[in-house]
CSV table of C-alpha atoms in Angstrom, one decimal:
chain,number,residue,atom,x,y,z
A,1,MET,CA,4.9,11.4,-4.6
A,2,VAL,CA,5.0,14.1,-1.9
A,3,GLU,CA,1.8,15.5,-3.4
A,4,TYR,CA,0.0,12.7,-1.6
A,5,TYR,CA,1.3,13.5,1.9
A,6,ASP,CA,-2.0,15.1,3.1
A,7,GLU,CA,-3.9,12.0,1.9
A,8,ILE,CA,-2.0,9.8,4.3
A,9,PHE,CA,-3.9,11.4,7.2
A,10,LYS,CA,-7.2,11.2,5.5
A,11,ARG,CA,-7.3,7.7,4.0
A,12,LYS,CA,-9.1,4.8,5.6
A,13,SER,CA,-10.0,1.3,4.6
A,14,PHE,CA,-13.7,1.2,3.6
A,15,HIS,CA,-14.6,-2.3,4.8
A,16,LEU,CA,-18.2,-1.1,4.3
A,17,PHE,CA,-19.1,1.3,1.5
A,18,ARG,CA,-22.7,2.0,2.7
A,19,GLY,CA,-23.3,5.7,3.4
A,20,VAL,CA,-20.5,7.1,1.2
A,21,GLY,CA,-23.0,8.4,-1.3
A,22,LYS,CA,-25.0,7.5,-4.3
A,23,GLU,CA,-22.9,9.2,-6.9
A,24,GLU,CA,-21.3,6.7,-9.3
A,25,LEU,CA,-18.0,6.5,-11.0
A,26,THR,CA,-18.2,7.4,-14.7
A,27,ASP,CA,-16.3,6.1,-17.7
A,28,GLY,CA,-14.2,9.3,-17.5
A,29,ASP,CA,-13.3,8.5,-13.9
A,30,LEU,CA,-12.2,5.0,-14.9
A,31,LYS,CA,-10.1,6.4,-17.7
A,32,ASP,CA,-8.4,8.8,-15.2
A,33,ILE,CA,-7.5,5.8,-13.0
A,34,TYR,CA,-5.9,3.9,-15.9
A,35,GLU,CA,-3.9,7.0,-16.9
A,36,ALA,CA,-2.9,7.8,-13.3
A,37,TYR,CA,-1.6,4.3,-12.8
A,38,GLU,CA,0.7,4.5,-15.7
A,39,GLY,CA,2.4,7.5,-14.1
A,40,PHE,CA,3.1,6.1,-10.6
A,41,ASP,CA,6.7,5.5,-9.5
A,42,LYS,CA,7.9,1.9,-9.4
A,43,LEU,CA,10.5,0.2,-7.3
A,44,TYR,CA,11.6,-1.8,-10.3
A,45,GLU,CA,11.3,-0.5,-13.8
A,46,ASP,CA,11.9,-3.9,-15.3
A,47,ILE,CA,8.9,-5.6,-13.6
A,48,ARG,CA,5.8,-5.1,-15.8
A,49,THR,CA,2.5,-4.5,-14.0
A,50,GLY,CA,-0.9,-3.5,-15.1
A,51,ILE,CA,-4.5,-3.0,-14.0
A,52,ARG,CA,-8.0,-4.0,-15.0
A,53,ILE,CA,-11.2,-2.4,-13.7
A,54,ILE,CA,-14.2,-4.6,-13.5
A,55,PRO,CA,-17.7,-4.5,-11.9
A,56,SER,CA,-17.2,-5.1,-8.2
A,57,VAL,CA,-16.9,-8.6,-6.7
A,58,LYS,CA,-17.7,-6.9,-3.4
A,59,LYS,CA,-21.4,-6.4,-2.9
A,60,ASP,CA,-21.4,-2.8,-1.7
A,61,ALA,CA,-18.6,-1.4,-3.9
A,62,GLN,CA,-19.1,-0.3,-7.5
A,63,TYR,CA,-15.9,-1.5,-9.2
A,64,CYS,CA,-12.7,-3.5,-8.4
A,65,ILE,CA,-9.3,-2.5,-9.6
A,66,LEU,CA,-7.3,-5.7,-10.2
A,67,ILE,CA,-3.5,-5.4,-10.2
A,68,TYR,CA,-1.4,-7.8,-12.2
A,69,SER,CA,2.4,-8.3,-12.4
A,70,GLU,CA,5.1,-10.3,-13.8
A,71,LYS,CA,6.5,-12.7,-11.3
A,72,LYS,CA,10.1,-11.6,-10.6
A,73,ASP,CA,12.1,-11.1,-7.4
A,74,ASN,CA,10.3,-8.6,-5.2
A,75,TYR,CA,7.3,-8.3,-7.5
A,76,LEU,CA,5.0,-8.3,-4.4
A,77,THR,CA,6.9,-5.4,-2.8
A,78,ASN,CA,6.8,-3.5,-6.1
A,79,VAL,CA,3.0,-4.0,-6.3
A,80,GLY,CA,2.6,-2.7,-2.8
A,81,TYR,CA,4.6,0.4,-3.5
A,82,ILE,CA,2.7,1.2,-6.7
A,83,GLY,CA,-0.6,0.2,-5.2
A,84,GLN,CA,-0.2,2.6,-2.2
A,85,GLN,CA,0.2,5.5,-4.6
A,86,LEU,CA,-3.0,4.4,-6.3
A,87,ASP,CA,-4.7,4.2,-2.8
A,88,LEU,CA,-3.6,7.8,-2.0
A,89,TRP,CA,-4.6,9.0,-5.5
A,90,LEU,CA,-8.1,7.6,-5.0
A,91,VAL,CA,-8.4,9.5,-1.8
A,92,LYS,CA,-7.3,12.7,-3.5
A,93,HIS,CA,-10.1,12.2,-6.0
A,94,ASN,CA,-12.8,11.3,-3.5
A,95,ILE,CA,-12.9,7.6,-4.3
A,96,ALA,CA,-13.3,5.3,-1.3
A,97,SER,CA,-11.1,2.2,-1.5
A,98,LEU,CA,-10.2,-1.0,0.2
A,99,TRP,CA,-7.2,-3.3,-0.3
A,100,TYR,CA,-9.4,-6.3,-0.9
A,101,GLY,CA,-7.1,-9.3,-0.2
A,102,ILE,CA,-9.9,-11.9,-0.2
A,103,GLY,CA,-11.3,-10.8,-3.5
A,104,LYS,CA,-11.2,-13.4,-6.3
A,105,PRO,CA,-10.4,-12.2,-9.8
A,106,ASP,CA,-12.5,-13.1,-12.8
A,107,GLU,CA,-9.2,-13.7,-14.7
A,108,GLU,CA,-6.1,-15.1,-13.0
A,109,THR,CA,-3.8,-13.8,-15.8
A,110,TYR,CA,-3.8,-10.8,-18.0
A,111,ASP,CA,-1.4,-9.8,-20.8
A,112,ASP,CA,1.1,-12.5,-19.6
A,113,MET,CA,1.0,-11.2,-16.1
A,114,ASP,CA,-0.5,-12.9,-12.9
A,115,PHE,CA,-3.1,-11.5,-10.6
A,116,VAL,CA,-1.7,-10.2,-7.3
A,117,ILE,CA,-4.4,-8.2,-5.4
A,118,MET,CA,-7.3,-5.9,-5.9
A,119,PHE,CA,-9.0,-2.7,-4.6
A,120,ALA,CA,-12.7,-2.4,-4.1
A,121,ILE,CA,-13.8,1.2,-4.9
A,122,ARG,CA,-16.8,3.5,-4.8
A,123,LYS,CA,-17.3,7.3,-5.3
A,124,VAL,CA,-17.4,9.3,-2.1
A,125,SER,CA,-20.1,12.1,-2.0
A,126,ASP,CA,-19.6,12.9,1.6
A,127,GLU,CA,-15.9,13.7,2.5
A,128,SER,CA,-16.7,13.4,6.2
A,129,LYS,CA,-16.7,9.6,5.7
A,130,TYR,CA,-12.9,9.8,5.5
A,131,ARG,CA,-10.7,9.5,8.6
A,132,LYS,CA,-10.9,12.5,10.8
A,133,ASP,CA,-8.0,11.7,13.2
A,134,MET,CA,-5.5,9.1,12.0
A,135,PHE,CA,-3.8,9.0,15.4
A,136,LYS,CA,-6.9,7.2,16.8
A,137,ALA,CA,-6.3,4.3,14.5
A,138,LYS,CA,-5.0,1.1,16.2
A,139,ARG,CA,-1.3,0.7,15.5
A,140,LYS,CA,1.8,-0.6,17.2
A,141,SER,CA,3.6,1.9,19.4
A,142,LEU,CA,6.6,3.8,17.9
A,143,ASP,CA,9.2,1.9,19.9
A,144,GLU,CA,7.8,-1.4,18.6
A,145,VAL,CA,8.5,-0.4,14.9
A,146,TRP,CA,11.4,2.1,15.0
A,147,LYS,CA,14.8,2.4,16.7
A,148,GLY,CA,16.8,5.6,16.8
A,149,ASP,CA,15.9,9.2,15.8
A,150,ASP,CA,12.5,9.3,14.3
A,151,LEU,CA,13.4,12.1,11.8
A,152,GLY,CA,9.9,13.4,12.1
A,153,VAL,CA,8.7,10.6,9.8
A,154,ALA,CA,8.4,7.5,11.9
A,155,ASN,CA,5.2,8.4,13.7
A,156,ILE,CA,3.4,9.0,10.4
A,157,ALA,CA,4.8,6.0,8.5
A,158,ARG,CA,3.7,3.6,11.2
A,159,PHE,CA,0.1,4.3,10.2
A,160,SER,CA,0.6,2.6,6.9
A,161,PRO,CA,-2.1,0.1,6.0
A,162,SER,CA,-1.3,-3.6,6.1
A,163,ALA,CA,-3.1,-7.0,5.7
A,164,CYS,CA,-5.2,-7.7,8.8
A,165,ASN,CA,-3.3,-4.7,10.4
A,166,SER,CA,-0.3,-7.0,10.9
A,167,GLN,CA,2.2,-4.1,10.5
A,168,PRO,CA,5.2,-6.2,9.6
A,169,TRP,CA,7.9,-3.5,9.5
A,170,TYR,CA,10.8,-2.6,11.7
A,171,VAL,CA,13.3,0.2,11.1
A,172,GLU,CA,16.7,1.0,12.6
A,173,ASN,CA,18.1,4.5,12.2
A,174,SER,CA,21.9,4.5,12.8
A,175,ASP,CA,25.1,5.7,11.2
A,176,GLY,CA,23.2,7.9,8.7
A,177,LYS,CA,21.0,5.2,7.3
A,178,LEU,CA,17.6,3.6,7.7
A,179,THR,CA,17.5,-0.2,7.6
A,180,VAL,CA,14.0,-1.5,6.9
A,181,TYR,CA,13.1,-5.0,7.9
A,182,ARG,CA,10.1,-7.2,7.3
A,183,TYR,CA,9.4,-8.4,10.9
A,184,ARG,CA,7.7,-11.7,11.6
A,185,SER,CA,5.8,-11.0,14.8
A,186,GLY,CA,3.3,-13.9,14.6
A,187,LYS,CA,0.4,-11.4,14.3
A,188,ARG,CA,-1.7,-12.4,11.3
A,189,GLY,CA,-5.4,-11.9,12.2
A,190,ILE,CA,-7.6,-14.0,10.0
A,191,MET,CA,-4.9,-14.6,7.4
A,192,PRO,CA,-4.0,-18.3,6.9
A,193,ALA,CA,-0.4,-18.9,8.1
A,194,GLY,CA,0.7,-19.8,4.5
A,195,ALA,CA,-0.6,-16.5,3.1
A,196,VAL,CA,1.3,-14.2,5.6
A,197,PRO,CA,4.6,-14.0,3.6
A,198,PHE,CA,2.7,-13.2,0.4
A,199,TYR,CA,0.6,-10.3,1.9
A,200,ASN,CA,3.3,-9.0,4.2
A,201,ARG,CA,5.7,-8.5,1.3
A,202,ILE,CA,3.0,-6.4,-0.4
A,203,ASP,CA,2.7,-4.6,3.0
A,204,MET,CA,6.4,-3.8,2.9
A,205,GLY,CA,6.0,-2.0,-0.4
A,206,ILE,CA,3.1,0.0,1.0
A,207,TYR,CA,5.3,1.0,3.9
A,208,LEU,CA,8.2,2.0,1.7
A,209,CYS,CA,5.9,4.2,-0.3
A,210,ILE,CA,4.6,6.1,2.7
A,211,LEU,CA,8.0,6.2,4.3
A,212,GLU,CA,9.5,7.9,1.2
A,213,ILE,CA,6.6,10.3,1.0
A,214,CYS,CA,7.3,11.4,4.6
A,215,LEU,CA,11.1,11.6,4.0
A,216,LYS,CA,10.6,13.8,1.0
A,217,LYS,CA,8.1,16.0,2.9
A,218,GLN,CA,10.8,16.6,5.5
A,219,GLY,CA,13.3,17.5,2.8
A,220,ILE,CA,15.5,14.4,3.6
A,221,GLY,CA,17.4,13.2,0.6
A,222,PHE,CA,18.3,9.5,0.3
A,223,GLU,CA,19.7,6.8,-1.9
A,224,ARG,CA,17.7,3.6,-1.7
A,225,GLN,CA,19.1,0.1,-1.8
A,226,LEU,CA,16.7,-2.8,-2.1
A,227,PHE,CA,17.2,-6.5,-1.1
A,228,VAL,CA,15.5,-9.5,-2.4
A,229,ASP,CA,12.8,-10.8,0.0
A,230,GLN,CA,12.0,-14.5,-0.8
A,231,GLY,CA,9.3,-14.7,1.8
A,232,THR,CA,11.3,-16.8,4.3
A,233,ASP,CA,10.1,-17.3,7.8
A,234,ASP,CA,13.1,-15.5,9.4
A,235,GLU,CA,12.2,-13.1,12.3
A,236,TYR,CA,13.9,-10.2,10.5
A,237,THR,CA,14.3,-10.0,6.7
A,238,LYS,CA,16.2,-7.0,5.4
A,239,VAL,CA,14.1,-5.2,2.7
A,240,ALA,CA,15.8,-1.8,2.1
A,241,VAL,CA,18.5,0.5,3.3
A,242,TYR,CA,18.1,4.3,2.9
A,243,ASN,CA,21.4,6.1,2.9
A,244,MET,CA,20.9,9.8,3.9
């Protein structure tokens, strides 16, 4: 995944696709997306996922990529982890994207899997539409999301995207390991309260993906241990431990 490191700095959420260009995605482009998805790393090899690409349900996008999954423990975190690789792959191939949490699927189930979330996408003709300075994005300060030595990764990983910019992660670095928590801060933007545990578990998968890309870029080896997140309302829920 480290090949996507540069795209972390470039990516942005295209809430509006106007002005990205008139070039359209081809059937060949869609085929490439399907093939790329099959090669992405997973948190859980035993959780089946899949995608469908349909004409966009968002007015100014061209297509939507719908992600489906079996419902098993941590399936949402798994989808976030895979989906963030897709997000960065799209950037690498000049395709604007948006994690489109409010999008409604045309089919709730596919191949015995359930719809989880979608991306809205459109081809980018003008690369200047991507983010020019990631550090100008609005994020929590480093000391709000990380405790201990930042390892040269914390200040990058904190720019991970999340639903309504809720940033539900907190990391403790001590005794040669990183402990990653889903943190319930009460910040949820326009998300209904009942939807927060759903989307924030996807967000944690997104964060783990970017964290691991950053660790690998720094040449930091690790062994990952995952913990089941049932979506409880605890202030801190342990998601993963990285032994280094």
